[in-house]
Structures are given as C-alpha cells and as structure tokens.
Amino acid sequence: MRNLLYLILFHCICQSSTLENDIEDFLDTTDEEVDTTNEEVDTTNEEMDIKPLKMILEAEDRRGRHCGYWHGSRVVFDVETSIMNHMVNPGRAIVFNLVNVNLGRAYSRSSGMFMAPRFGIYFFSYTSLPFRGLHTDVVLMKNGRKISRIHSVLARSTSQLASKNAILKLRRGDHVWVHLEKGKLWSNDGSISFQGFLLTPLC
C-alpha cells in the first residue's frame, strides 16, 4: 500500500509542481523529529519513508531542467489604467500604464503587449467598462488574430463592468494584447485591467 501511495504521489508531482513546497516541509519536519543522540534508535522505517520522497523531488527537478523551466522563475502580470475619469479610444493596443505585478517581465509597459517567454499554457483575463450608452467591443489579440471579445450593448446613460478569461497555448515570442475595436472605455479605479500567468510549461 505504501509503495502504491508513492507511485500516485510521484505521478501527481510530474503533472504539477504545486506539491513541491509541501513535500519539502514534510522532509524538514521529518528530519527535525529524528533523534540525534547517541541512543540506539530504530530509523529503518524513517529512512524508508524519506528516501522515496527525495527521489520524487529529484525527479521533479530533472523534469524542470528538461523543460527549461525553474520553479523560481514564474511568469505573472497584473496591469491596469491608473488615470481616473479618462476615456480610452480605439487603437492598436490598450497600454496599461500601472503595473502592479510583472514577474518574469513579459509585459511591456510601453507597448501594452505581453510576450510569452517560453512555450506553455497561459491564462489571461481582461475587463471592459464602456462609456454610458455606447456599443463597445474589447478584443483579446494573439499575434494580430482575434481570440475572444467582450461585446457590450448598453442602454442610454448606463454602464456595466464586464470581464472575460482565456486559456491559450503560446510559443516563445508570441504576443498577446487587449484591443479596443469599437466604442469608448471609461477608466475608473482600475476598471480597465489585464492579467495573465503561465499555467504550465510545455517541453
């Protein structure tokens, strides 16, 4: 039964890196609980428990090297427009000037574009707050191709915040950005924002 549990755990870690910290914490706890005095202690069972877990971590580390991905090198960004009561007009790309997070430096503050630093599956989210009573189209673009859109048709003197998510497979160098195709957007308290992160790298 114990070997079966190790096999299941090994499979899960090969699919995801989220358990790595938990396993390292477990190893640290186990090491602290070992009696380091000169008294004779039967550590046979403890060594049997620790060794497979170390093998799992080593296997995960080798997988990371093979994929060219290290757990300390994350790709996460969160940006928004910081100018209050500002109208955003149609253009090539919305430039989000307030950068809250840009881990991996894949988002360009000057162009408003995200450039994938490695091959993988990415998650993106973007928002739209149309000006009152306008028909508005906000589009998520990938390398000049339309991927998804937020289409708003609002009654006169009304406005409503909307958001949409997308999961994309990107190759290194692919560009993703948010484009206002039609209408006008209202900037208020970070209402116009763009977020994304690397879900999993692909070898």
XYZ file of N, CA, C and O in Angstrom:
812
model
N 0.825 -1.210 0.000
C 0.000 0.000 0.000
C 0.861 1.262 0.000
O 0.582 2.231 -0.697
N 1.949 1.212 0.804
C 2.820 2.379 0.881
C 3.454 2.677 -0.474
O 3.537 3.826 -0.915
N 3.917 1.631 -1.165
C 4.517 1.827 -2.493
C 3.511 2.386 -3.486
O 3.845 3.193 -4.356
N 2.261 1.957 -3.370
C 1.216 2.466 -4.255
C 1.003 3.961 -4.022
O 0.853 4.740 -4.969
N 1.019 4.374 -2.760
C 0.856 5.794 -2.454
C 2.007 6.609 -3.019
O 1.816 7.711 -3.531
N 3.228 6.060 -2.957
C 4.374 6.773 -3.514
C 4.244 6.921 -5.023
O 4.574 7.968 -5.598
N 3.743 5.884 -5.687
C 3.566 5.955 -7.139
C 2.542 7.016 -7.514
O 2.715 7.764 -8.471
N 1.437 7.068 -6.747
C 0.400 8.079 -7.007
C 0.956 9.472 -6.790
O 0.742 10.393 -7.584
N 1.703 9.661 -5.701
C 2.285 10.957 -5.399
C 3.278 11.376 -6.461
O 3.322 12.523 -6.895
N 4.082 10.429 -6.921
C 5.061 10.711 -7.976
C 4.366 11.163 -9.253
O 4.773 12.105 -9.917
N 3.266 10.505 -9.610
C 2.513 10.870 -10.810
C 1.954 12.282 -10.696
O 2.007 13.060 -11.653
N 1.404 12.628 -9.539
C 0.820 13.958 -9.350
C 1.873 15.044 -9.471
O 1.642 16.081 -10.084
N 3.064 14.793 -8.912
C 4.103 15.806 -8.951
C 4.629 15.989 -10.359
O 4.980 17.093 -10.773
N 4.688 14.920 -11.119
C 5.137 15.038 -12.514
C 4.168 15.861 -13.340
O 4.540 16.435 -14.351
N 2.912 15.913 -12.924
C 1.910 16.701 -13.649
C 1.846 18.130 -13.149
O 1.405 19.017 -13.857
N 2.245 18.381 -11.925
C 2.129 19.717 -11.351
C 3.207 19.921 -10.316
O 3.658 18.983 -9.674
N 3.623 21.186 -10.150
C 4.672 21.497 -9.186
C 4.121 22.052 -7.887
O 4.857 22.478 -7.030
N 2.818 22.028 -7.707
C 2.210 22.682 -6.550
C 2.495 21.972 -5.251
O 2.379 22.548 -4.182
N 2.872 20.667 -5.308
C 3.108 19.927 -4.082
C 4.545 20.007 -3.613
O 4.872 19.501 -2.554
N 5.393 20.651 -4.365
C 6.813 20.626 -4.037
C 7.084 21.225 -2.668
O 7.815 20.652 -1.862
N 6.489 22.386 -2.362
C 6.750 23.032 -1.079
C 6.243 22.192 0.078
O 6.871 22.125 1.134
N 5.069 21.547 -0.117
C 4.530 20.710 0.939
C 5.459 19.538 1.235
O 5.663 19.155 2.383
N 6.012 18.954 0.170
C 6.901 17.816 0.374
C 8.171 18.247 1.074
O 8.666 17.585 1.978
N 8.716 19.417 0.681
C 9.917 19.899 1.335
C 9.662 20.195 2.806
O 10.502 19.903 3.665
N 8.483 20.760 3.130
C 8.129 20.991 4.522
C 8.050 19.678 5.279
O 8.466 19.566 6.431
N 7.500 18.648 4.622
C 7.387 17.343 5.265
C 8.758 16.754 5.550
O 9.014 16.200 6.607
N 9.660 16.924 4.573
C 11.016 16.420 4.765
C 11.714 17.138 5.905
O 12.400 16.530 6.723
N 11.529 18.481 5.986
C 12.143 19.237 7.061
C 11.617 18.786 8.407
O 12.354 18.639 9.382
N 10.303 18.558 8.492
C 9.698 18.119 9.744
C 10.217 16.749 10.144
O 10.536 16.491 11.300
N 10.321 15.856 9.146
C 10.791 14.506 9.434
C 12.215 14.528 9.956
O 12.566 13.827 10.897
N 13.069 15.361 9.336
C 14.453 15.441 9.769
C 14.560 15.969 11.186
O 15.401 15.530 11.967
N 13.679 16.940 11.548
C 13.740 17.501 12.893
C 13.299 16.497 13.942
O 13.731 16.553 15.089
N 12.423 15.577 13.562
C 11.895 14.624 14.518
C 12.844 13.457 14.774
O 12.653 12.665 15.683
N 13.920 13.321 13.958
C 14.853 12.224 14.134
C 15.726 12.481 15.346
O 16.288 13.568 15.506
N 15.880 11.502 16.241
C 16.670 11.627 17.448
C 18.142 11.586 17.079
O 18.632 10.603 16.521
N 18.862 12.680 17.391
C 20.268 12.776 17.009
C 21.198 12.409 18.151
O 22.414 12.619 18.069
N 20.694 11.894 19.264
C 21.536 11.485 20.388
C 22.219 10.174 20.072
O 21.989 9.552 19.034
N 23.071 9.751 21.013
C 23.827 8.526 20.810
C 23.021 7.276 21.140
O 23.528 6.162 21.012
N 21.810 7.449 21.633
C 20.998 6.291 21.966
C 20.647 5.528 20.701
O 20.475 6.105 19.631
N 20.547 4.224 20.853
C 20.211 3.393 19.707
C 18.743 3.567 19.369
O 17.877 3.352 20.199
N 18.479 3.992 18.148
C 17.106 4.235 17.707
C 16.913 3.509 16.397
O 17.765 3.565 15.508
N 15.798 2.847 16.253
C 15.491 2.137 15.025
C 14.961 3.134 14.006
O 13.829 3.608 14.108
N 15.796 3.513 13.015
C 15.397 4.501 11.998
C 15.116 3.848 10.668
O 15.032 4.522 9.648
N 14.980 2.550 10.644
C 14.770 1.840 9.390
C 13.509 2.327 8.681
O 13.508 2.642 7.489
N 12.405 2.438 9.425
C 11.142 2.868 8.825
C 11.220 4.308 8.339
O 10.672 4.665 7.300
N 11.923 5.174 9.133
C 12.021 6.572 8.738
C 12.809 6.704 7.445
O 12.455 7.494 6.563
N 13.903 5.953 7.316
C 14.682 6.019 6.086
C 13.876 5.528 4.899
O 13.973 6.056 3.802
N 13.038 4.533 5.125
C 12.195 4.029 4.038
C 11.202 5.088 3.606
O 10.836 5.181 2.445
N 10.741 5.924 4.587
C 9.778 6.962 4.251
C 10.443 8.121 3.513
O 9.890 8.677 2.580
N 11.660 8.509 3.945
C 12.304 9.695 3.404
C 12.870 9.457 2.007
O 12.743 10.276 1.117
N 13.496 8.331 1.804
C 14.200 8.077 0.555
C 13.308 8.188 -0.675
O 13.679 8.867 -1.642
N 12.122 7.576 -0.712
C 11.268 7.732 -1.903
C 10.851 9.175 -2.142
O 10.762 9.618 -3.289
N 10.623 9.945 -1.064
C 10.231 11.336 -1.237
C 11.372 12.159 -1.831
O 11.154 13.031 -2.671
N 12.602 11.861 -1.410
C 13.743 12.550 -2.010
C 13.878 12.194 -3.480
O 14.209 13.039 -4.318
N 13.599 10.942 -3.802
C 13.657 10.518 -5.199
C 12.618 11.258 -6.029
O 12.867 11.635 -7.178
N 11.446 11.498 -5.455
C 10.389 12.224 -6.158
C 10.823 13.658 -6.448
O 10.655 14.176 -7.551
N 11.417 14.325 -5.436
C 11.870 15.698 -5.625
C 12.975 15.775 -6.684
O 13.005 16.702 -7.500
N 13.882 14.810 -6.651
C 14.948 14.792 -7.649
C 14.386 14.589 -9.056
O 14.845 15.200 -10.020
N 13.366 13.729 -9.178
C 12.736 13.504 -10.478
C 12.042 14.764 -10.970
O 12.106 15.108 -12.159
N 11.391 15.480 -10.075
C 10.720 16.724 -10.449
C 11.737 17.775 -10.882
O 11.510 18.537 -11.817
N 12.884 17.805 -10.199
C 13.933 18.749 -10.556
C 14.481 18.450 -11.949
O 14.705 19.355 -12.748
N 14.666 17.155 -12.256
C 15.147 16.786 -13.591
C 14.129 17.153 -14.655
O 14.475 17.586 -15.745
N 12.851 16.992 -14.339
C 11.797 17.363 -15.290
C 11.834 18.861 -15.563
O 11.690 19.305 -16.699
N 12.054 19.662 -14.516
C 12.133 21.104 -14.696
C 13.289 21.508 -15.581
O 13.170 22.376 -16.438
N 14.446 20.835 -15.417
C 15.590 21.150 -16.253
C 15.322 20.768 -17.709
O 15.701 21.478 -18.626
N 14.667 19.640 -17.910
C 14.387 19.182 -19.274
C 13.469 20.150 -20.000
O 13.626 20.411 -21.185
N 12.504 20.713 -19.286
C 11.551 21.645 -19.901
C 12.097 23.063 -19.974
O 11.417 23.951 -20.489
N 13.282 23.289 -19.432
C 13.821 24.647 -19.424
C 13.047 25.547 -18.493
O 12.932 26.745 -18.708
N 12.504 24.992 -17.424
C 11.637 25.756 -16.521
C 12.078 25.523 -15.089
O 12.278 24.400 -14.665
N 12.228 26.605 -14.350
C 12.601 26.505 -12.944
C 11.480 27.097 -12.106
O 10.888 28.096 -12.449
N 11.231 26.476 -10.965
C 10.115 26.908 -10.141
C 10.303 28.325 -9.603
O 9.351 28.987 -9.244
N 11.540 28.799 -9.547
C 11.780 30.148 -9.075
C 11.585 31.192 -10.162
O 11.751 32.377 -9.913
N 11.283 30.782 -11.377
C 11.134 31.706 -12.497
C 9.683 31.698 -12.970
O 9.350 31.121 -14.002
N 8.819 32.359 -12.255
C 7.398 32.409 -12.582
C 7.108 33.498 -13.598
O 7.882 34.446 -13.762
N 5.963 33.375 -14.266
C 5.503 34.391 -15.209
C 4.101 34.804 -14.781
O 3.143 34.050 -14.958
N 3.993 35.989 -14.195
C 2.716 36.513 -13.704
C 2.707 38.020 -13.927
O 3.706 38.694 -13.646
N 1.593 38.548 -14.438
C 1.480 40.002 -14.554
C 0.060 40.458 -14.231
O -0.913 39.726 -14.430
N -0.034 41.667 -13.718
C -1.317 42.299 -13.380
C -1.160 43.788 -13.627
O -0.393 44.465 -12.941
N -1.875 44.312 -14.642
C -1.724 45.716 -15.025
C -3.101 46.357 -15.175
O -4.110 45.674 -15.360
N -3.119 47.682 -15.106
C -4.382 48.414 -15.229
C -4.102 49.843 -15.659
O -2.952 50.286 -15.700
N -5.169 50.586 -15.996
C -5.038 52.009 -16.302
C -5.201 52.779 -14.999
O -6.141 52.548 -14.241
N -4.269 53.687 -14.757
C -4.262 54.389 -13.474
C -4.919 55.765 -13.541
O -5.179 56.374 -12.506
N -5.179 56.262 -14.738
C -5.723 57.618 -14.879
C -7.217 57.604 -14.599
O -7.987 56.910 -15.265
N -7.650 58.371 -13.607
C -9.067 58.421 -13.240
C -9.854 59.292 -14.229
O -9.341 60.281 -14.755
N -11.097 58.897 -14.469
C -12.023 59.653 -15.319
C -11.416 59.937 -16.698
O -11.507 61.044 -17.231
N -10.799 58.883 -17.243
C -10.105 59.012 -18.522
C -10.796 58.148 -19.567
O -11.182 57.011 -19.305
N -10.945 58.677 -20.771
C -11.571 57.940 -21.853
C -10.500 57.234 -22.678
O -9.512 57.836 -23.083
N -10.718 55.954 -22.925
C -9.825 55.185 -23.789
C -10.495 55.025 -25.138
O -11.601 54.488 -25.242
N -9.822 55.488 -26.183
C -10.374 55.439 -27.532
C -9.786 54.265 -28.307
O -8.752 53.716 -27.932
N -10.453 53.850 -29.408
C -9.955 52.729 -30.208
C -8.522 52.955 -30.677
O -8.140 54.061 -31.047
N -7.742 51.878 -30.636
C -6.345 51.955 -31.047
C -5.788 50.558 -31.230
O -6.503 49.561 -31.099
N -4.490 50.464 -31.515
C -3.883 49.164 -31.782
C -3.886 48.289 -30.528
O -4.233 47.128 -30.572
N -3.458 48.839 -29.422
C -3.425 48.086 -28.168
C -3.656 49.043 -27.014
O -3.183 50.187 -27.042
N -4.389 48.599 -26.019
C -4.564 49.397 -24.810
C -3.270 49.301 -24.002
O -2.798 48.205 -23.687
N -2.704 50.445 -23.686
C -1.478 50.470 -22.883
C -1.865 50.660 -21.423
O -2.375 51.704 -21.031
N -1.637 49.631 -20.633
C -1.934 49.672 -19.205
C -0.700 50.208 -18.485
O 0.307 49.511 -18.363
N -0.789 51.441 -18.021
C 0.404 52.118 -17.523
C 0.734 51.783 -16.068
O 1.874 51.967 -15.633
N -0.236 51.293 -15.302
C 0.032 50.942 -13.906
C 0.325 49.446 -13.822
O -0.552 48.613 -14.058
N 1.560 49.122 -13.494
C 1.995 47.726 -13.414
C 2.041 47.314 -11.952
O 2.926 47.741 -11.201
N 1.101 46.483 -11.542
C 1.057 46.001 -10.160
C 2.024 44.839 -9.952
O 2.725 44.777 -8.943
N 2.027 43.915 -10.896
C 2.909 42.750 -10.852
C 3.406 42.481 -12.270
O 2.630 42.532 -13.219
N 4.697 42.190 -12.402
C 5.250 41.824 -13.705
C 6.401 40.847 -13.493
O 7.540 41.087 -13.923
N 6.100 39.737 -12.845
C 7.110 38.734 -12.546
C 7.480 37.983 -13.820
O 6.620 37.398 -14.477
N 8.726 38.024 -14.179
C 9.176 37.460 -15.442
C 9.341 38.516 -16.516
O 9.891 38.242 -17.590
N 8.832 39.736 -16.258
C 8.973 40.889 -17.158
C 8.516 40.582 -18.582
O 9.149 40.990 -19.563
N 7.407 39.880 -18.698
C 6.891 39.526 -20.020
C 5.937 40.584 -20.564
O 5.657 40.597 -21.763
N 5.422 41.470 -19.687
C 4.534 42.540 -20.137
C 5.347 43.800 -20.400
O 6.191 44.202 -19.587
N 5.067 44.443 -21.546
C 5.750 45.678 -21.921
C 4.874 46.873 -21.587
O 3.775 47.016 -22.131
N 5.365 47.722 -20.697
C 4.607 48.901 -20.299
C 4.517 49.927 -21.423
O 3.585 50.721 -21.478
N 5.461 49.908 -22.340
C 5.464 50.892 -23.426
C 4.503 50.527 -24.550
O 3.855 51.395 -25.138
N 4.363 49.228 -24.846
C 3.508 48.799 -25.953
C 2.162 48.244 -25.495
O 1.224 48.151 -26.292
N 2.058 47.842 -24.234
C 0.827 47.230 -23.743
C 0.699 45.763 -24.100
O -0.359 45.167 -23.897
N 1.781 45.160 -24.605
C 1.728 43.778 -25.068
C 2.443 42.825 -24.115
O 3.432 43.191 -23.474
N 1.935 41.604 -24.069
C 2.572 40.515 -23.342
C 3.286 39.629 -24.362
O 2.698 39.245 -25.368
N 4.546 39.300 -24.093
C 5.293 38.409 -24.971
C 5.668 37.150 -24.188
O 6.332 37.229 -23.147
N 5.226 36.003 -24.680
C 5.475 34.742 -23.991
C 6.977 34.454 -23.941
O 7.626 34.378 -24.987
N 7.540 34.263 -22.754
C 8.973 33.984 -22.647
C 9.320 32.523 -22.901
O 10.487 32.190 -23.075
N 8.298 31.631 -22.888
C 8.566 30.206 -23.116
C 7.299 29.530 -23.627
O 6.194 30.063 -23.526
N 7.477 28.366 -24.188
C 6.372 27.556 -24.701
C 5.561 27.011 -23.527
O 6.114 26.438 -22.591
N 4.235 27.216 -23.563
C 3.415 26.731 -22.465
C 1.953 27.107 -22.608
O 1.528 27.710 -23.594
N 1.179 26.732 -21.591
C -0.243 27.066 -21.498
C -0.391 28.258 -20.565
O 0.080 28.222 -19.422
N -1.066 29.304 -21.034
C -1.195 30.551 -20.287
C -2.670 30.869 -20.025
O -3.542 30.552 -20.842
N -2.906 31.539 -18.912
C -4.237 32.031 -18.561
C -4.237 33.554 -18.662
O -3.301 34.211 -18.199
N -5.309 34.124 -19.258
C -5.444 35.571 -19.384
C -6.841 36.010 -18.950
O -7.815 35.263 -19.092
N -6.903 37.222 -18.437
C -8.176 37.835 -18.067
C -8.117 39.323 -18.401
O -7.077 39.965 -18.214
N -9.220 39.859 -18.923
C -9.259 41.284 -19.250
C -10.663 41.824 -18.990
O -11.629 41.071 -18.898
N -10.770 43.144 -18.836
C -12.038 43.757 -18.449
C -12.437 44.868 -19.420
O -11.629 45.348 -20.225
N -13.692 45.264 -19.287
C -14.239 46.345 -20.110
C -15.254 47.127 -19.284
O -16.118 46.536 -18.625
N -15.129 48.445 -19.305
C -16.135 49.322 -18.703
C -16.517 50.376 -19.741
O -15.892 51.430 -19.838
N -17.541 50.102 -20.561
C -17.924 51.019 -21.639
C -18.465 52.341 -21.103
O -19.045 52.409 -20.012
N -18.233 53.369 -21.895
C -18.838 54.658 -21.559
C -20.347 54.551 -21.734
O -20.847 53.715 -22.494
N -21.087 55.369 -21.027
C -22.543 55.270 -20.948
C -23.227 55.244 -22.317
O -23.024 56.107 -23.148
N -24.042 54.197 -22.501
C -24.913 54.123 -23.666
C -24.240 53.784 -24.979
O -24.868 53.918 -26.037
N -23.002 53.293 -24.949
C -22.300 53.011 -26.205
C -22.245 51.520 -26.515
O -22.322 50.683 -25.618
N -22.108 51.209 -27.786
C -21.806 49.847 -28.210
C -20.273 49.715 -28.217
O -19.595 50.491 -28.875
N -19.788 48.724 -27.512
C -18.340 48.611 -27.325
C -17.874 47.185 -27.571
O -18.531 46.227 -27.158
N -16.725 47.056 -28.246
C -16.088 45.763 -28.468
C -14.643 45.828 -27.996
O -13.836 46.595 -28.545
N -14.320 45.020 -26.987
C -12.952 44.884 -26.500
C -12.474 43.481 -26.871
O -13.141 42.491 -26.554
N -11.332 43.396 -27.538
C -10.888 42.138 -28.133
C -9.540 41.718 -27.561
O -8.636 42.552 -27.400
N -9.412 40.426 -27.274
C -8.118 39.862 -26.908
C -7.442 39.367 -28.184
O -8.020 38.572 -28.933
N -6.214 39.847 -28.423
C -5.495 39.555 -29.656
C -4.289 38.658 -29.388
O -3.632 38.765 -28.348
N -4.008 37.789 -30.354
C -2.796 36.969 -30.316
C -2.134 37.043 -31.686
O -2.702 36.578 -32.681
N -0.959 37.648 -31.724
C -0.207 37.784 -32.979
C -1.061 38.367 -34.106
O -0.995 37.925 -35.261
N -1.907 39.344 -33.770
C -2.735 40.001 -34.776
C -4.036 39.299 -35.083
O -4.800 39.767 -35.938
N -4.304 38.175 -34.408
C -5.545 37.420 -34.644
C -6.489 37.576 -33.450
O -6.066 37.519 -32.304
N -7.774 37.769 -33.724
C -8.756 37.939 -32.664
C -9.039 36.590 -31.990
O -9.389 35.618 -32.652
N -8.912 36.561 -30.661
C -9.111 35.334 -29.906
C -10.472 35.316 -29.217
O -11.211 34.326 -29.281
N -10.811 36.388 -28.543
C -12.106 36.496 -27.869
C -12.465 37.971 -27.730
O -11.611 38.841 -27.944
N -13.731 38.232 -27.389
C -14.157 39.621 -27.267
C -15.210 39.785 -26.177
O -15.950 38.860 -25.845
N -15.266 41.015 -25.655
C -16.360 41.434 -24.769
C -17.205 42.415 -25.564
O -16.753 43.514 -25.888
N -18.408 42.002 -25.894
C -19.311 42.832 -26.698
C -20.384 43.403 -25.777
O -21.115 42.663 -25.115
N -20.476 44.734 -25.745
C -21.434 45.402 -24.853
C -22.374 46.281 -25.660
O -21.942 47.085 -26.496
N -23.670 46.102 -25.407
C -24.706 46.965 -25.975
C -25.512 47.492 -24.805
O -26.302 46.769 -24.191
N -25.320 48.767 -24.475
C -25.894 49.335 -23.253
C -26.978 50.360 -23.557
O -26.920 51.072 -24.563
N -27.931 50.394 -22.668
C -28.989 51.405 -22.775
C -28.412 52.784 -22.456
O -27.346 52.904 -21.845
N -29.132 53.780 -22.862
C -28.666 55.151 -22.670
C -28.448 55.443 -21.187
O -29.239 55.022 -20.337
N -27.344 56.138 -20.895
C -26.984 56.552 -19.525
C -26.676 55.379 -18.599
O -26.756 55.508 -17.381
N -26.333 54.231 -19.149
C -25.967 53.081 -18.311
C -24.563 52.598 -18.683
O -24.098 52.794 -19.806
N -23.926 51.963 -17.713
C -22.600 51.398 -17.936
C -22.446 50.176 -17.038
O -23.031 50.119 -15.946
N -21.679 49.194 -17.499
C -21.538 47.956 -16.735
C -20.162 47.339 -16.969
O -19.721 47.188 -18.104
N -19.490 46.990 -15.874
C -18.177 46.354 -15.956
C -18.337 44.895 -16.377
O -19.202 44.177 -15.877
N -17.502 44.454 -17.303
C -17.530 43.072 -17.764
C -16.099 42.542 -17.842
O -15.144 43.299 -18.012
N -15.970 41.226 -17.712
C -14.643 40.611 -17.808
C -14.751 39.287 -18.550
O -15.829 38.687 -18.633
N -13.612 38.826 -19.060
C -13.585 37.562 -19.777
C -12.215 36.908 -19.598
O -11.195 37.597 -19.476
N -12.220 35.575 -19.607
C -10.991 34.810 -19.428
C -10.682 34.007 -20.691
O -11.577 33.692 -21.482
N -9.422 33.669 -20.846
C -8.996 32.843 -21.979
C -7.780 32.018 -21.572
O -6.941 32.478 -20.791
N -7.712 30.792 -22.081
C -6.556 29.924 -21.884
C -5.956 29.642 -23.255
O -6.636 29.131 -24.140
N -4.671 29.999 -23.413
C -4.023 29.915 -24.716
C -2.736 29.102 -24.643
O -2.013 29.162 -23.652
N -2.457 28.366 -25.713
C -1.162 27.719 -25.857
C -0.273 28.644 -26.676
O -0.576 28.954 -27.827
N 0.805 29.101 -26.067
C 1.689 30.059 -26.708
C 3.088 29.489 -26.890
O 3.569 28.723 -26.042
N 3.699 29.880 -27.975
C 5.105 29.575 -28.185
C 5.941 30.793 -27.795
O 5.428 31.910 -27.719
N 7.198 30.551 -27.541
C 8.077 31.646 -27.156
C 8.065 32.732 -28.231
O 8.226 32.455 -29.416
N 7.836 33.973 -27.793
C 7.806 35.097 -28.716
C 6.420 35.486 -29.181
O 6.259 36.544 -29.805
N 5.392 34.666 -28.892
C 4.017 35.038 -29.241
C 3.594 36.270 -28.434
O 3.955 36.413 -27.263
N 2.788 37.132 -29.070
C 2.324 38.361 -28.421
C 0.817 38.296 -28.161
O 0.061 37.846 -29.018
N 0.418 38.773 -27.004
C -0.994 38.851 -26.629
C -1.260 40.248 -26.079
O -0.470 40.765 -25.278
N -2.373 40.858 -26.513
C -2.710 42.184 -26.018
C -4.217 42.391 -26.084
O -4.956 41.596 -26.662
N -4.668 43.500 -25.476
C -6.080 43.868 -25.460
C -6.283 45.053 -26.391
O -5.543 46.048 -26.334
N -7.284 44.944 -27.246
C -7.523 45.949 -28.290
C -8.956 46.456 -28.200
O -9.902 45.664 -28.142
N -9.117 47.774 -28.159
C -10.448 48.382 -28.209
C -10.818 48.573 -29.669
O -10.281 49.441 -30.356
N -11.740 47.753 -30.142
C -12.115 47.772 -31.551
C -13.183 48.806 -31.856
O -13.192 49.427 -32.933
N -14.102 49.005 -30.912
C -15.222 49.909 -31.156
C -15.699 50.515 -29.841
O -15.688 49.856 -28.807
N -16.115 51.770 -29.888
C -16.659 52.432 -28.710
C -15.595 53.146 -27.891
O -14.500 53.450 -28.370
N -15.924 53.388 -26.616
C -15.010 54.048 -25.693
C -15.089 53.366 -24.334
O -16.149 52.880 -23.938
N -13.950 53.348 -23.644
C -13.895 52.757 -22.304
C -13.685 53.848 -21.270
O -13.012 54.850 -21.510
N -14.255 53.607 -20.105
C -14.195 54.553 -19.007
C -13.214 54.039 -17.957
O -13.362 52.932 -17.439
N -12.187 54.833 -17.655
C -11.173 54.431 -16.686
C -11.537 54.953 -15.306
O -11.642 56.161 -15.102
N -11.731 54.021 -14.373
C -12.127 54.422 -13.022
C -11.739 53.327 -12.024
O -12.230 52.210 -12.095
N -10.829 53.639 -11.094
C -10.419 52.707 -10.039
C -9.953 51.354 -10.584
O -10.354 50.296 -10.086
N -9.125 51.376 -11.597
C -8.593 50.128 -12.144
C -9.613 49.288 -12.875
O -9.461 48.069 -12.983
N -10.667 49.926 -13.391
C -11.732 49.179 -14.064
C -11.260 48.548 -15.368
O -11.818 47.547 -15.810
N -10.248 49.128 -16.003
C -9.700 48.565 -17.233
C -8.395 47.865 -16.865
O -7.397 48.510 -16.550
N -8.409 46.544 -16.899
C -7.253 45.792 -16.419
C -6.967 44.592 -17.321
O -7.792 44.187 -18.143
N -5.791 44.027 -17.117
C -5.311 42.911 -17.932
C -4.386 42.074 -17.052
O -3.463 42.604 -16.438
N -4.673 40.774 -16.956
C -3.879 39.887 -16.114
C -3.554 38.604 -16.867
O -4.273 38.215 -17.784
N -2.486 37.955 -16.442
C -2.153 36.664 -17.032
C -1.047 35.971 -16.267
O -0.310 36.608 -15.500
N -0.928 34.673 -16.472
C 0.155 33.915 -15.861
C 0.342 32.596 -16.589
O -0.542 32.121 -17.306
N 1.512 32.017 -16.405
C 1.844 30.723 -17.005
C 1.225 29.624 -16.160
O 1.557 29.461 -14.993
N 0.318 28.865 -16.771
C -0.300 27.741 -16.071
C 0.662 26.559 -15.968
O 0.874 26.000 -14.889
N 1.239 26.179 -17.094
C 2.180 25.058 -17.091
C 3.089 25.158 -18.307
O 2.628 25.525 -19.390
N 4.375 24.894 -18.159
C 5.274 24.903 -19.311
C 5.116 23.639 -20.116
O 4.712 22.599 -19.590
N 5.423 23.711 -21.389
C 5.388 22.545 -22.273
C 6.775 22.303 -22.826
O 7.442 23.245 -23.249
N 7.203 21.046 -22.831
C 8.549 20.721 -23.318
C 8.569 20.724 -24.850
O 7.565 20.467 -25.470
